Coordinates of C-alpha atoms in Angstrom, one line a residue:
M222 CA -97.3 67.5 84.6
A223 CA -93.9 66.3 85.7
S224 CA -93.5 64.5 89.0
A225 CA -91.9 65.9 92.0
R226 CA -89.0 63.4 91.7
E227 CA -88.1 64.8 88.2
A228 CA -88.2 68.4 89.6
R229 CA -85.8 67.7 92.5
P230 CA -82.6 68.3 90.8
D231 CA -84.0 71.7 89.4
R232 CA -85.0 72.7 92.9
A233 CA -81.6 71.7 94.4
L234 CA -79.7 73.7 91.7
L235 CA -81.9 76.7 92.3
A236 CA -81.4 76.5 96.1
A237 CA -77.6 76.1 95.6
W238 CA -77.8 79.2 93.3
A239 CA -79.7 81.3 95.9
V240 CA -77.0 80.3 98.4
A241 CA -74.1 81.2 96.3
I242 CA -75.7 84.5 95.3
F243 CA -76.2 85.3 98.9
A244 CA -72.7 84.4 99.8
I245 CA -71.0 86.1 96.9
S246 CA -72.9 89.3 97.4
A247 CA -71.1 89.6 100.8
V248 CA -67.6 89.2 99.4
S249 CA -65.5 92.0 98.5
D250 CA -62.0 90.6 98.4
L251 CA -60.7 90.3 94.8
R252 CA -58.8 87.1 95.4
V253 CA -61.9 85.3 96.7
L254 CA -64.0 86.6 94.1
G255 CA -61.4 85.6 91.4
A256 CA -61.3 82.1 92.9
A257 CA -65.1 81.9 92.9
A258 CA -65.2 82.9 89.3
A259 CA -62.6 80.3 88.4
A260 CA -64.7 77.7 90.3
A261 CA -67.9 78.8 88.6
A262 CA -66.3 78.6 85.0
L263 CA -65.0 75.1 86.0
L264 CA -68.4 73.9 87.4
F265 CA -70.3 75.3 84.5
R266 CA -67.9 74.7 81.8
R267 CA -70.5 73.3 79.5
G268 CA -72.1 76.4 78.3
A269 CA -69.7 78.8 79.8
L270 CA -68.8 80.5 76.6
R271 CA -72.4 81.1 75.9
A272 CA -73.1 82.4 79.4
A273 CA -70.0 84.6 79.3
A274 CA -71.1 86.1 76.1
R275 CA -74.5 86.9 77.4
V276 CA -72.7 88.6 80.5
S277 CA -70.4 90.6 78.3
R278 CA -73.4 91.8 76.1
T279 CA -75.9 92.6 78.9
V280 CA -74.1 93.1 82.3
L281 CA -70.6 94.2 81.7
P282 CA -71.0 97.5 79.7
L283 CA -73.5 98.9 82.2
T284 CA -71.7 97.8 85.3
G285 CA -68.2 98.8 84.0
G286 CA -69.5 102.1 82.7
L287 CA -71.2 103.0 85.9
C288 CA -68.3 101.9 88.0
A289 CA -65.8 103.8 85.8
A290 CA -67.9 106.9 86.0
S291 CA -68.2 106.6 89.8
W292 CA -64.6 106.1 90.1
G293 CA -63.8 109.1 87.9
W294 CA -66.2 111.4 89.9
L295 CA -64.8 110.3 93.2
R296 CA -61.3 111.0 91.8
I297 CA -62.3 114.5 90.8
V298 CA -64.1 115.2 94.1
A299 CA -61.7 113.6 96.6
G300 CA -58.5 113.8 94.6
A301 CA -57.9 110.0 95.0
A302 CA -59.9 106.9 94.4
P303 CA -59.1 103.3 95.2
V304 CA -59.6 100.9 92.3
A305 CA -60.0 97.7 94.3
P306 CA -63.7 98.4 95.5
F307 CA -64.9 99.2 92.0
A308 CA -63.1 96.3 90.5
A309 CA -64.7 94.0 93.3
L310 CA -68.1 95.4 92.4
V311 CA -67.6 94.7 88.7
L312 CA -66.3 91.2 89.3
R313 CA -69.0 90.5 91.8
T314 CA -71.8 91.6 89.4
V315 CA -70.3 89.6 86.6
L316 CA -70.0 86.5 88.6
I317 CA -73.5 86.8 89.9
A318 CA -74.8 87.2 86.3
F319 CA -72.7 84.3 85.1
L320 CA -74.0 82.0 87.7
T321 CA -77.7 83.2 87.0
F322 CA -77.3 82.7 83.3
S323 CA -75.6 79.2 83.7
V324 CA -78.3 78.0 86.2
L325 CA -81.2 79.4 84.1
A326 CA -80.0 77.4 81.2
R327 CA -80.1 74.1 83.1
V328 CA -83.3 74.6 85.2
D329 CA -86.9 74.1 84.0
L330 CA -88.2 77.0 86.2
L331 CA -92.0 76.1 85.8
R332 CA -91.4 72.6 86.8
A333 CA -89.3 73.6 89.7
V334 CA -91.9 76.0 91.2
A335 CA -95.0 73.8 90.3
P336 CA -95.7 73.0 93.9
W337 CA -96.1 76.6 94.9
P338 CA -99.1 78.1 92.8
T339 CA -98.4 81.7 93.9
L340 CA -94.8 81.4 92.8
S341 CA -95.8 79.8 89.5
R342 CA -98.2 82.7 88.7
L343 CA -95.6 85.3 89.6
L344 CA -93.2 83.5 87.2
V345 CA -95.7 83.4 84.4
V346 CA -96.6 87.1 84.9
T347 CA -92.8 88.0 84.9
L348 CA -92.1 85.8 81.8
A349 CA -95.0 87.4 80.0
Q350 CA -93.8 90.9 80.7
I351 CA -90.3 90.0 79.6
H352 CA -91.7 88.6 76.3
A353 CA -93.8 91.7 75.7
L354 CA -90.8 93.9 76.4
R355 CA -88.6 92.0 74.0
L356 CA -91.2 92.2 71.2
L357 CA -91.5 95.8 71.7
A358 CA -87.8 96.4 71.6
A359 CA -87.4 94.2 68.5
E360 CA -90.3 96.0 66.7
S361 CA -89.0 99.4 67.6
R362 CA -85.4 98.4 66.4
L363 CA -87.0 97.2 63.1
G364 CA -89.1 100.3 62.8
L365 CA -86.1 102.5 63.4
R366 CA -84.1 100.5 60.9
S367 CA -86.8 100.7 58.2
R368 CA -87.1 104.7 58.6
L369 CA -83.4 105.3 58.2
P370 CA -81.2 104.8 55.2
R371 CA -78.3 103.7 57.3
R372 CA -78.0 101.5 60.4
P373 CA -79.4 103.3 63.5
R374 CA -76.8 104.6 65.8
A375 CA -77.0 105.2 69.6
V376 CA -78.0 108.8 69.0
D377 CA -81.0 107.7 66.9
V378 CA -82.0 105.2 69.4
L379 CA -81.8 108.0 72.1
R380 CA -83.9 110.4 70.1
G381 CA -86.6 107.6 69.7
A382 CA -86.5 106.7 73.3
G383 CA -89.4 108.9 74.4
G384 CA -91.9 107.3 72.1
I385 CA -90.6 103.8 73.0
T386 CA -90.8 104.5 76.7
G387 CA -94.5 105.6 76.4
A388 CA -95.2 102.5 74.3
L389 CA -93.5 100.5 77.0
F390 CA -95.7 101.9 79.7
A391 CA -98.9 101.4 77.7
L392 CA -98.0 97.9 76.9
Q393 CA -97.0 97.1 80.5
A394 CA -100.3 98.5 81.8
R395 CA -102.3 96.6 79.3
N396 CA -100.5 93.3 79.9
A397 CA -100.9 93.7 83.7
R398 CA -104.5 94.3 83.3
D399 CA -105.0 91.3 81.0
V400 CA -103.1 89.0 83.4
S401 CA -105.0 90.5 86.4
D402 CA -108.3 89.8 84.6
A403 CA -107.2 86.2 83.8
L404 CA -106.2 85.5 87.3
R405 CA -109.4 87.0 88.8
S406 CA -111.5 85.0 86.5
R407 CA -109.8 81.8 87.6
G408 CA -110.5 82.7 91.3
F409 CA -107.2 84.1 92.5

């Protein structure tokens, strides 16, 4: 097990991340958010392209789509809709995601939370659930690809979403029961 001295930089970076996320979540001025985004890109320039690619794949499409739909609906209902609040929401979400991906790439979470057993157990359970969901998503994608003569499109994925959702719930319940039994057998 790593010593507490080795884990101090990880804990300091996690604490700085928590403070930064808290501060950024309160900002709505586009100029301040832009300056914070530039500072984050400069601070985490090593690995910035990788983190930006992850943000553009995972966070930006959903956040941008929901903000665009909300803006459009507000425009239809109210007749006029300001763009700045929605742009600030997108930029704030992208910035928080970029910081999170950048920090997680540099921190050994298990070593950082080792002094707190409850937090360690929670982290292990969370990581196990994420791993199980990733495996199920990969298996369902491969299964869908093997059944179709062409590459599956979004419509094909939506058609198969019911079965996948049922499998996700069954897998989540089984994993939670297994982890609960393991924790109970160890006296927790």
